[in-house]
Amino acid sequence: MSINRRQWLQLGLLTTAGPALAASAAAQGPAPATACATPPAAAGAASRVYVGGYTSDLGWIQGRARGVAACRLDPVSGRLVVLAEVAADNPSYLALHPCGRVLYATNESTRFGSPPDHSLSAFSIAADGSLALLNRVPSLGGAPCHLCVHPTGRFVLSANYSGGNVVVHPVNPDGSLAPASDNTATRRPSGGPHPPGRHAHSINIAPGGSFALGCDLGLDRVLVHRLDLGSGQLVAHGEARMAAGSGPRHLAFHPNGRFAYVINELAGTISAFAWDPAQGTLTDLQTVSTLPVGYSGRKWAADIRVHPSGRFVYGSNRAHDSIAIFGVDAATGRLSLVGHEPTRGRTPRNIALSPAGDWLLAANQDSSSITTFRIDPATGTLRHLATNDVPTPVCIKFAV
């Protein structure tokens, strides 16, 4: 019988990091303060892609990646060419510092500190795109699965799935991670008893940088926090409640800053919201299915992206192994289905759009492949160009 990560974690086989991990991180000491001194200047950086993959046997998956790979995307063939790799324990999510010279990764780790434990890593990026470890710190929660960097570059926020908490780490001048400034467990929802199973699945900074929005799959809520930029502390501000059993997983903002879109893993839906940046509130607009009419298989949505033009939204469906494509009404933010594109691989856990909006890459975890699609700027539809052999990929990040 095969099981997925969620079922494995529910067996209680992963736990939060212990004191030995913190001691180990502290012993590493500071790195030279040079990583973010200047912006990247390497030719071809716009076509550079970083890929994180599972590297070990986690019980529910046999990871075969080495760590994080720096690749070049061929603009004609859509092929990925590996430029360099750096060893890392199960780097399941990646985020770039705004300066473009530091990469951060979550580590669903079993080898750092006293196992089992989990951590976050910071890597400097050289001019040729190669990576070097700056430092590694405790994630302060089990199964870190998502992280983001504040637009000022001063903080990294991370979400721990089995820990159910969100953690804030200040960023040192060299881009390395300082000890946490806040470790806030997902707060008790108002208006009733605490539902079981808190599972923080993502954390995103809202446009403007004052608010952080976290999707909690277990609570069926998007939790809104105000971020104090002086102290690095999160202050509970509000929430948006999803339909019971939806399982909100990831969130993406529209480029205009007025709309937000949440992909719901368990319901196989996308919920559209109006975002008030002054009040820090979400107002429900609509919920649409990511799956075609008549589909009766497993609902297992994963990732969501908004096109840089703001005209299209893309969501990935595992099990159905497809990308759902939606058009966006510029005035209302509401979605209309354009169609579905097969990913030509199994379990598209993560998708990424190039900064110019001309490419979509899909990380097919269980077929060890990344598919390259060219985006039609007029219709948002996808044209398959290449299927690349990449071991157990789970996160793709374009260079900035």
Coordinates of N, CA, C and O in Angstrom, one line a residue, residues 8 91 144 159 226 233 238 252 300 321 382:
W8 N 1.7 10.0 6.0 CA 2.9 9.6 6.8 C 3.0 10.5 8.0 O 3.3 10.1 9.1
P91 N 15.4 19.7 -0.1 CA 15.0 21.1 -0.2 C 13.6 21.2 -1.0 O 13.6 21.3 -2.2
P144 N 8.8 21.6 7.5 CA 8.8 22.9 6.8 C 8.5 22.7 5.3 O 9.2 21.9 4.6
A159 N 6.6 28.3 6.9 CA 5.4 27.5 7.4 C 5.8 26.1 7.6 O 6.4 25.5 6.7
R226 N -0.4 40.8 10.8 CA 0.3 42.0 10.6 C 1.8 41.8 11.0 O 2.0 41.2 12.1
Q233 N 7.9 40.5 14.6 CA 6.9 39.8 15.2 C 5.6 39.8 14.4 O 5.3 40.7 13.7
G238 N -6.6 38.9 11.3 CA -7.9 38.4 10.8 C -7.8 37.1 10.1 O -6.8 36.4 10.2
A252 N -1.7 33.1 -4.2 CA -1.0 34.0 -5.1 C -1.8 35.3 -5.2 O -3.0 35.3 -5.4
W300 N -6.8 16.6 -5.7 CA -5.5 16.7 -5.1 C -4.7 17.9 -5.7 O -3.6 17.8 -6.2
D321 N -3.2 15.1 -13.0 CA -1.9 15.5 -13.7 C -2.1 16.5 -14.8 O -1.9 16.2 -16.0
L382 N -1.2 26.7 -23.2 CA 0.2 26.2 -23.1 C 0.5 25.3 -24.2 O -0.3 24.5 -24.7

